[in-house]
Amino acid sequence: VSEGRICIRGARILDPAADRDESGDVLIEGGVIAAVGAALDASGAEVIEANGAWIAPGFVDLHTHLREPGQEYKEDIASGGRSAVAGGFSAVACMANTQPVNDDPAMTDFIIDRAKQDSPARVYPIAAATRGLEGVVMTEMSTLVEAGAVAFSDDGKTIMDGGVMRRVLEYSRLVTAPVITHAEDRYLVANGVVNEGPVSTKLGLPGNPAAAEDILVARDLTLAELTGAHLHVAHVSTRGAVEAIRQARDRGVQVTAEVTPHHLTLTDEAVLGYDTNTKVAPPLRSAADVLACREGLVDGTIDAIATDHAPHAVHEKDLEFTEAPPGMIGFETAFPVVLDLVRNGELSPLELMRRLSTNPARILKRPGGSLEVGAPADIAILDPDTSWVYDPAKGYSKSRNSPWAGQTLTGRAIATIVGGRLVYDVERGVIYP
Amino acid sequence: VIGRDLLGIEDLDRADIERILDTAEHMREVGRRVVKKVPTLRGRTIVNLFFESSTRTKASFEIAGKRLSADVINFSPSSSSLNKSESILDTARTLDAMDPDAVVVRHAVAGVPRQIANVLDAPVINAGDGAHEHPTQALLDLLTVRLEKGRVDGLTVAIIGDILHSRVARSNIYAFGKMGADVRIAAPPPMIPAAVETLGVKAFTNVREAIEGADVVMALRIQNERLSGTYFPSVREYSSTFGIDREKLKFAKEDAIVMHPGPVNRGVELSHDLTDHRPSVILDQVRNGVAIRMAILYLLAGRPQDGEPKLAVESGAES
């Protein structure tokens, strides 16, 4: 089926953009949503029976690592894109820490071209904020935005020089693209690999204090206020950061924020067995921090859920805990993991979908996150009740570094449509390309 | 009943610990003979897999294995797997294919013995992992105290020094706590780990308060070349504030003993005088270390097949 007529029948339609949560059908034609309503005329259309499954705008992931170019043994744009749609994501933004770094319009062009050929999901490149992620010379933001960059970030190589960060934020106003901060003070993190507290003490591994994040979030919020730029805080993980963002929003600072599925559901106690798949930056935090992140997501302090999908090869994770690289894959587990907030009564299904699609699309100023007539037909079809055993080896990522490997998860993306084309179906797998 | 591996004191209960100490008391006798060998582990292979250099602990395990007639081989890969083509787990899998009966692991990073035990068939004995645990050290310390004091229950133990980076501290906090002792620690504040009270100790910054009324004063080694100037201002200041000498020892019980896992930075953690003379028992600790490691090897590598070890050692010891 290529950009044909598709009718999804008998679904629970969840459209955060229209505050709609009702039963009905969705008709797709010419790559866009043609109609939404009850008992639509499906003549000539391929019919997908939803049998009460949820239909939502395709998820938009603000924070991913696709590893191409340079580290294709971990992931590439094709495998990352396939893994994304298998998790219900129709669009993903990819960080600039490739080899070479995406700090040049030619590299942004390359990623976009490669994604058009290889990836079933839309791919939005995030360009480096400074050349080579070195925190010294700012990148050509205007040219990069023309090439298709959607945001600027040095991600894990946090810009430690406050003067550089200030000027990056100031200059970003020219292009009205957010600057994304991975806010951890490198000196306070030092060699820390696990949240500092009872768990780091028990494990005997170097601790990374919550203060390292609290302090850099506070600095960057202050600089956002000073410059009037749009600051986006990546993977918020501490109670202090949530509170600082809440206060900054209240006084009108232009700040948005994301939280990962793992920081919403796992505490540092997950690290107690020394499983390097639980090593991530920032680290898994205390139960109080997890609770604060959940509250922040519920009350709107944190806008979006982003996976920070960070593939690493098995042989890299088979190292000593201090040596293994931080990060976990996340596309295919994100929906069932965050569904915990619905099961726990903290978010309605509609509000969860808003944080997975509508809000991240708005932050990136890209289409998506809407099922209104005329919107691109980017759709996730979701079964919130099905239980399945997650085996990363059977997933689409090239890597397997997941803390949920082998676990029974409830909820799954059962089909994904991008631009009106069915690209994934749980029975057939990834269909296109 | 002791598990398959010995990864940490945290995993043991009081009965396990008593059984190990009782077995070690039998083993002490073997070391006093002219022919210091029993046939208990004849035909068994023990691999000392030491990723981190160690003279004392490696020698102690090697002697322990040889006194039990095991074949002991020492394997010391370079300390970081980043320098090699092989990950630690690949190294472990390679060794496992040679069918050892026990693998003794020492590594500078916490958790490596656990990671290795997850992929190995053979029992894994932790000979010290980063700042996590050093269970045989704690067991030999318990044995030393039990022999000196006749009991552990009800004693007060003060551990002084770099708790943050110390596997000896963590294992001893668990070990003495499980055996009913009251455990205190004292250190310069940057060397007290976060939330240390969750381990079941009371933390002091004043060393005299920590020592007050103690039956056992244990000083830990300071890595002065690496930590001086960052975790404490200078070796001179450390030794005057936290170094144990006879003046500070006056605050402890009159019959208190002084321990140190060695090697001692003389004049830093312990005065010269205390390093060499009673009430310090440093060389007894070393001697008991061989007995403890014999007991552990016997209990873990001496199993016929998933069963209890044969009691040949006791009869051997008495013959």
JSON list of N, CA, C and O in Angstrom, two decimals, chain A residues 376-412:
[
{"chain": "A", "resi": 376, "resn": "PRO", "atom": "N", "xyz": [-0.43, 15.38, 8.66]},
{"chain": "A", "resi": 376, "resn": "PRO", "atom": "CA", "xyz": [0.23, 14.20, 8.11]},
{"chain": "A", "resi": 376, "resn": "PRO", "atom": "C", "xyz": [-0.25, 12.95, 8.84]},
{"chain": "A", "resi": 376, "resn": "PRO", "atom": "O", "xyz": [-0.42, 12.99, 10.06]},
{"chain": "A", "resi": 377, "resn": "ALA", "atom": "N", "xyz": [-0.46, 11.88, 8.07]},
{"chain": "A", "resi": 377, "resn": "ALA", "atom": "CA", "xyz": [-0.98, 10.66, 8.69]},
{"chain": "A", "resi": 377, "resn": "ALA", "atom": "C", "xyz": [0.15, 9.89, 9.34]},
{"chain": "A", "resi": 377, "resn": "ALA", "atom": "O", "xyz": [0.63, 8.88, 8.84]},
{"chain": "A", "resi": 378, "resn": "ASP", "atom": "N", "xyz": [0.63, 10.41, 10.49]},
{"chain": "A", "resi": 378, "resn": "ASP", "atom": "CA", "xyz": [1.62, 9.74, 11.32]},
{"chain": "A", "resi": 378, "resn": "ASP", "atom": "C", "xyz": [0.86, 9.20, 12.53]},
{"chain": "A", "resi": 378, "resn": "ASP", "atom": "O", "xyz": [0.40, 9.99, 13.37]},
{"chain": "A", "resi": 379, "resn": "ILE", "atom": "N", "xyz": [0.75, 7.89, 12.60]},
{"chain": "A", "resi": 379, "resn": "ILE", "atom": "CA", "xyz": [-0.17, 7.29, 13.57]},
{"chain": "A", "resi": 379, "resn": "ILE", "atom": "C", "xyz": [0.45, 6.09, 14.25]},
{"chain": "A", "resi": 379, "resn": "ILE", "atom": "O", "xyz": [1.15, 5.29, 13.62]},
{"chain": "A", "resi": 380, "resn": "ALA", "atom": "N", "xyz": [0.20, 5.99, 15.54]},
{"chain": "A", "resi": 380, "resn": "ALA", "atom": "CA", "xyz": [0.57, 4.78, 16.29]},
{"chain": "A", "resi": 380, "resn": "ALA", "atom": "C", "xyz": [-0.73, 4.06, 16.68]},
{"chain": "A", "resi": 380, "resn": "ALA", "atom": "O", "xyz": [-1.66, 4.70, 17.15]},
{"chain": "A", "resi": 381, "resn": "ILE", "atom": "N", "xyz": [-0.75, 2.76, 16.44]},
{"chain": "A", "resi": 381, "resn": "ILE", "atom": "CA", "xyz": [-1.88, 1.95, 16.91]},
{"chain": "A", "resi": 381, "resn": "ILE", "atom": "C", "xyz": [-1.34, 1.11, 18.06]},
{"chain": "A", "resi": 381, "resn": "ILE", "atom": "O", "xyz": [-0.32, 0.41, 17.91]},
{"chain": "A", "resi": 382, "resn": "LEU", "atom": "N", "xyz": [-2.02, 1.21, 19.18]},
{"chain": "A", "resi": 382, "resn": "LEU", "atom": "CA", "xyz": [-1.44, 0.71, 20.43]},
{"chain": "A", "resi": 382, "resn": "LEU", "atom": "C", "xyz": [-2.41, -0.23, 21.14]},
{"chain": "A", "resi": 382, "resn": "LEU", "atom": "O", "xyz": [-3.59, 0.08, 21.28]},
{"chain": "A", "resi": 383, "resn": "ASP", "atom": "N", "xyz": [-1.90, -1.36, 21.58]},
{"chain": "A", "resi": 383, "resn": "ASP", "atom": "CA", "xyz": [-2.68, -2.26, 22.42]},
{"chain": "A", "resi": 383, "resn": "ASP", "atom": "C", "xyz": [-2.17, -2.12, 23.85]},
{"chain": "A", "resi": 383, "resn": "ASP", "atom": "O", "xyz": [-1.07, -2.54, 24.16]},
{"chain": "A", "resi": 384, "resn": "PRO", "atom": "N", "xyz": [-2.96, -1.49, 24.72]},
{"chain": "A", "resi": 384, "resn": "PRO", "atom": "CA", "xyz": [-2.46, -1.23, 26.08]},
{"chain": "A", "resi": 384, "resn": "PRO", "atom": "C", "xyz": [-2.53, -2.46, 26.99]},
{"chain": "A", "resi": 384, "resn": "PRO", "atom": "O", "xyz": [-1.98, -2.42, 28.08]},
{"chain": "A", "resi": 385, "resn": "ASP", "atom": "N", "xyz": [-3.16, -3.53, 26.54]},
{"chain": "A", "resi": 385, "resn": "ASP", "atom": "CA", "xyz": [-3.42, -4.67, 27.42]},
{"chain": "A", "resi": 385, "resn": "ASP", "atom": "C", "xyz": [-2.58, -5.90, 27.13]},
{"chain": "A", "resi": 385, "resn": "ASP", "atom": "O", "xyz": [-2.49, -6.79, 27.97]},
{"chain": "A", "resi": 386, "resn": "THR", "atom": "N", "xyz": [-1.99, -5.99, 25.96]},
{"chain": "A", "resi": 386, "resn": "THR", "atom": "CA", "xyz": [-1.28, -7.22, 25.61]},
{"chain": "A", "resi": 386, "resn": "THR", "atom": "C", "xyz": [0.01, -7.36, 26.42]},
{"chain": "A", "resi": 386, "resn": "THR", "atom": "O", "xyz": [0.72, -6.39, 26.66]},
{"chain": "A", "resi": 387, "resn": "SER", "atom": "N", "xyz": [0.27, -8.57, 26.88]},
{"chain": "A", "resi": 387, "resn": "SER", "atom": "CA", "xyz": [1.51, -8.83, 27.61]},
{"chain": "A", "resi": 387, "resn": "SER", "atom": "C", "xyz": [2.46, -9.63, 26.73]},
{"chain": "A", "resi": 387, "resn": "SER", "atom": "O", "xyz": [2.03, -10.54, 26.03]},
{"chain": "A", "resi": 388, "resn": "TRP", "atom": "N", "xyz": [3.72, -9.29, 26.78]},
{"chain": "A", "resi": 388, "resn": "TRP", "atom": "CA", "xyz": [4.71, -9.95, 25.93]},
{"chain": "A", "resi": 388, "resn": "TRP", "atom": "C", "xyz": [6.05, -9.92, 26.62]},
{"chain": "A", "resi": 388, "resn": "TRP", "atom": "O", "xyz": [6.31, -9.08, 27.48]},
{"chain": "A", "resi": 389, "resn": "VAL", "atom": "N", "xyz": [6.90, -10.89, 26.27]},
{"chain": "A", "resi": 389, "resn": "VAL", "atom": "CA", "xyz": [8.24, -10.94, 26.86]},
{"chain": "A", "resi": 389, "resn": "VAL", "atom": "C", "xyz": [9.19, -10.21, 25.93]},
{"chain": "A", "resi": 389, "resn": "VAL", "atom": "O", "xyz": [9.30, -10.55, 24.74]},
{"chain": "A", "resi": 390, "resn": "TYR", "atom": "N", "xyz": [9.85, -9.20, 26.46]},
{"chain": "A", "resi": 390, "resn": "TYR", "atom": "CA", "xyz": [10.75, -8.40, 25.63]},
{"chain": "A", "resi": 390, "resn": "TYR", "atom": "C", "xyz": [12.10, -9.08, 25.50]},
{"chain": "A", "resi": 390, "resn": "TYR", "atom": "O", "xyz": [12.79, -9.33, 26.48]},
{"chain": "A", "resi": 391, "resn": "ASP", "atom": "N", "xyz": [12.47, -9.38, 24.26]},
{"chain": "A", "resi": 391, "resn": "ASP", "atom": "CA", "xyz": [13.77, -9.96, 23.97]},
{"chain": "A", "resi": 391, "resn": "ASP", "atom": "C", "xyz": [14.48, -9.04, 22.97]},
{"chain": "A", "resi": 391, "resn": "ASP", "atom": "O", "xyz": [14.09, -8.98, 21.81]},
{"chain": "A", "resi": 392, "resn": "PRO", "atom": "N", "xyz": [15.48, -8.29, 23.44]},
{"chain": "A", "resi": 392, "resn": "PRO", "atom": "CA", "xyz": [16.14, -7.33, 22.54]},
{"chain": "A", "resi": 392, "resn": "PRO", "atom": "C", "xyz": [16.69, -8.00, 21.28]},
{"chain": "A", "resi": 392, "resn": "PRO", "atom": "O", "xyz": [16.76, -7.37, 20.22]},
{"chain": "A", "resi": 393, "resn": "ALA", "atom": "N", "xyz": [17.06, -9.27, 21.39]},
{"chain": "A", "resi": 393, "resn": "ALA", "atom": "CA", "xyz": [17.60, -9.96, 20.21]},
{"chain": "A", "resi": 393, "resn": "ALA", "atom": "C", "xyz": [16.55, -10.10, 19.11]},
{"chain": "A", "resi": 393, "resn": "ALA", "atom": "O", "xyz": [16.89, -10.24, 17.94]},
{"chain": "A", "resi": 394, "resn": "LYS", "atom": "N", "xyz": [15.30, -10.05, 19.50]},
{"chain": "A", "resi": 394, "resn": "LYS", "atom": "CA", "xyz": [14.23, -10.13, 18.50]},
{"chain": "A", "resi": 394, "resn": "LYS", "atom": "C", "xyz": [13.75, -8.76, 18.07]},
{"chain": "A", "resi": 394, "resn": "LYS", "atom": "O", "xyz": [12.84, -8.65, 17.26]},
{"chain": "A", "resi": 395, "resn": "GLY", "atom": "N", "xyz": [14.33, -7.72, 18.63]},
{"chain": "A", "resi": 395, "resn": "GLY", "atom": "CA", "xyz": [13.94, -6.36, 18.26]},
{"chain": "A", "resi": 395, "resn": "GLY", "atom": "C", "xyz": [14.70, -5.88, 17.03]},
{"chain": "A", "resi": 395, "resn": "GLY", "atom": "O", "xyz": [15.49, -6.63, 16.44]},
{"chain": "A", "resi": 396, "resn": "TYR", "atom": "N", "xyz": [14.52, -4.64, 16.69]},
{"chain": "A", "resi": 396, "resn": "TYR", "atom": "CA", "xyz": [15.10, -4.11, 15.45]},
{"chain": "A", "resi": 396, "resn": "TYR", "atom": "C", "xyz": [16.39, -3.34, 15.66]},
{"chain": "A", "resi": 396, "resn": "TYR", "atom": "O", "xyz": [17.12, -3.08, 14.72]},
{"chain": "A", "resi": 397, "resn": "SER", "atom": "N", "xyz": [16.66, -2.94, 16.90]},
{"chain": "A", "resi": 397, "resn": "SER", "atom": "CA", "xyz": [17.93, -2.26, 17.15]},
{"chain": "A", "resi": 397, "resn": "SER", "atom": "C", "xyz": [19.07, -3.25, 16.93]},
{"chain": "A", "resi": 397, "resn": "SER", "atom": "O", "xyz": [18.92, -4.45, 17.14]},
{"chain": "A", "resi": 398, "resn": "LYS", "atom": "N", "xyz": [20.24, -2.74, 16.53]},
{"chain": "A", "resi": 398, "resn": "LYS", "atom": "CA", "xyz": [21.41, -3.62, 16.43]},
{"chain": "A", "resi": 398, "resn": "LYS", "atom": "C", "xyz": [21.94, -3.96, 17.80]},
{"chain": "A", "resi": 398, "resn": "LYS", "atom": "O", "xyz": [22.74, -4.88, 17.94]},
{"chain": "A", "resi": 399, "resn": "SER", "atom": "N", "xyz": [21.57, -3.19, 18.80]},
{"chain": "A", "resi": 399, "resn": "SER", "atom": "CA", "xyz": [22.11, -3.40, 20.14]},
{"chain": "A", "resi": 399, "resn": "SER", "atom": "C", "xyz": [21.06, -4.01, 21.06]},
{"chain": "A", "resi": 399, "resn": "SER", "atom": "O", "xyz": [19.89, -4.09, 20.72]},
{"chain": "A", "resi": 400, "resn": "ARG", "atom": "N", "xyz": [21.53, -4.46, 22.22]},
{"chain": "A", "resi": 400, "resn": "ARG", "atom": "CA", "xyz": [20.64, -5.19, 23.13]},
{"chain": "A", "resi": 400, "resn": "ARG", "atom": "C", "xyz": [20.67, -4.64, 24.54]},
{"chain": "A", "resi": 400, "resn": "ARG", "atom": "O", "xyz": [20.23, -5.30, 25.48]},
{"chain": "A", "resi": 401, "resn": "ASN", "atom": "N", "xyz": [21.26, -3.47, 24.70]},
{"chain": "A", "resi": 401, "resn": "ASN", "atom": "CA", "xyz": [21.49, -2.96, 26.06]},
{"chain": "A", "resi": 401, "resn": "ASN", "atom": "C", "xyz": [20.22, -2.37, 26.67]},
{"chain": "A", "resi": 401, "resn": "ASN", "atom": "O", "xyz": [20.01, -1.17, 26.68]},
{"chain": "A", "resi": 402, "resn": "SER", "atom": "N", "xyz": [19.39, -3.25, 27.18]},
{"chain": "A", "resi": 402, "resn": "SER", "atom": "CA", "xyz": [18.15, -2.82, 27.82]},
{"chain": "A", "resi": 402, "resn": "SER", "atom": "C", "xyz": [18.03, -3.41, 29.21]},
{"chain": "A", "resi": 402, "resn": "SER", "atom": "O", "xyz": [18.27, -4.60, 29.41]},
{"chain": "A", "resi": 403, "resn": "PRO", "atom": "N", "xyz": [17.62, -2.58, 30.19]},
{"chain": "A", "resi": 403, "resn": "PRO", "atom": "CA", "xyz": [17.40, -3.12, 31.54]},
{"chain": "A", "resi": 403, "resn": "PRO", "atom": "C", "xyz": [16.12, -3.95, 31.61]},
{"chain": "A", "resi": 403, "resn": "PRO", "atom": "O", "xyz": [15.88, -4.58, 32.64]},
{"chain": "A", "resi": 404, "resn": "TRP", "atom": "N", "xyz": [15.31, -3.91, 30.56]},
{"chain": "A", "resi": 404, "resn": "TRP", "atom": "CA", "xyz": [14.05, -4.66, 30.57]},
{"chain": "A", "resi": 404, "resn": "TRP", "atom": "C", "xyz": [14.14, -5.98, 29.82]},
{"chain": "A", "resi": 404, "resn": "TRP", "atom": "O", "xyz": [13.14, -6.67, 29.66]},
{"chain": "A", "resi": 405, "resn": "ALA", "atom": "N", "xyz": [15.34, -6.34, 29.39]},
{"chain": "A", "resi": 405, "resn": "ALA", "atom": "CA", "xyz": [15.50, -7.60, 28.66]},
{"chain": "A", "resi": 405, "resn": "ALA", "atom": "C", "xyz": [14.96, -8.76, 29.48]},
{"chain": "A", "resi": 405, "resn": "ALA", "atom": "O", "xyz": [15.24, -8.88, 30.67]},
{"chain": "A", "resi": 406, "resn": "GLY", "atom": "N", "xyz": [14.17, -9.60, 28.83]},
{"chain": "A", "resi": 406, "resn": "GLY", "atom": "CA", "xyz": [13.66, -10.79, 29.50]},
{"chain": "A", "resi": 406, "resn": "GLY", "atom": "C", "xyz": [12.43, -10.55, 30.36]},
{"chain": "A", "resi": 406, "resn": "GLY", "atom": "O", "xyz": [11.87, -11.50, 30.91]},
{"chain": "A", "resi": 407, "resn": "GLN", "atom": "N", "xyz": [12.02, -9.30, 30.47]},
{"chain": "A", "resi": 407, "resn": "GLN", "atom": "CA", "xyz": [10.86, -9.02, 31.33]},
{"chain": "A", "resi": 407, "resn": "GLN", "atom": "C", "xyz": [9.55, -9.08, 30.55]},
{"chain": "A", "resi": 407, "resn": "GLN", "atom": "O", "xyz": [9.51, -8.84, 29.34]},
{"chain": "A", "resi": 408, "resn": "THR", "atom": "N", "xyz": [8.49, -9.40, 31.27]},
{"chain": "A", "resi": 408, "resn": "THR", "atom": "CA", "xyz": [7.16, -9.37, 30.67]},
{"chain": "A", "resi": 408, "resn": "THR", "atom": "C", "xyz": [6.63, -7.95, 30.78]},
{"chain": "A", "resi": 408, "resn": "THR", "atom": "O", "xyz": [6.56, -7.38, 31.86]},
{"chain": "A", "resi": 409, "resn": "LEU", "atom": "N", "xyz": [6.31, -7.38, 29.62]},
{"chain": "A", "resi": 409, "resn": "LEU", "atom": "CA", "xyz": [5.80, -6.01, 29.57]},
{"chain": "A", "resi": 409, "resn": "LEU", "atom": "C", "xyz": [4.34, -6.05, 29.16]},
{"chain": "A", "resi": 409, "resn": "LEU", "atom": "O", "xyz": [3.92, -6.95, 28.42]},
{"chain": "A", "resi": 410, "resn": "THR", "atom": "N", "xyz": [3.60, -5.06, 29.60]},
{"chain": "A", "resi": 410, "resn": "THR", "atom": "CA", "xyz": [2.19, -4.97, 29.20]},
{"chain": "A", "resi": 410, "resn": "THR", "atom": "C", "xyz": [1.99, -3.71, 28.40]},
{"chain": "A", "resi": 410, "resn": "THR", "atom": "O", "xyz": [2.32, -2.61, 28.88]},
{"chain": "A", "resi": 411, "resn": "GLY", "atom": "N", "xyz": [1.42, -3.87, 27.19]},
{"chain": "A", "resi": 411, "resn": "GLY", "atom": "CA", "xyz": [1.22, -2.76, 26.27]},
{"chain": "A", "resi": 411, "resn": "GLY", "atom": "C", "xyz": [2.24, -2.84, 25.16]},
{"chain": "A", "resi": 411, "resn": "GLY", "atom": "O", "xyz": [3.41, -3.18, 25.38]},
{"chain": "A", "resi": 412, "resn": "ARG", "atom": "N", "xyz": [1.77, -2.58, 23.95]},
{"chain": "A", "resi": 412, "resn": "ARG", "atom": "CA", "xyz": [2.68, -2.69, 22.82]},
{"chain": "A", "resi": 412, "resn": "ARG", "atom": "C", "xyz": [2.15, -1.89, 21.63]},
{"chain": "A", "resi": 412, "resn": "ARG", "atom": "O", "xyz": [0.93, -1.83, 21.42]}
]
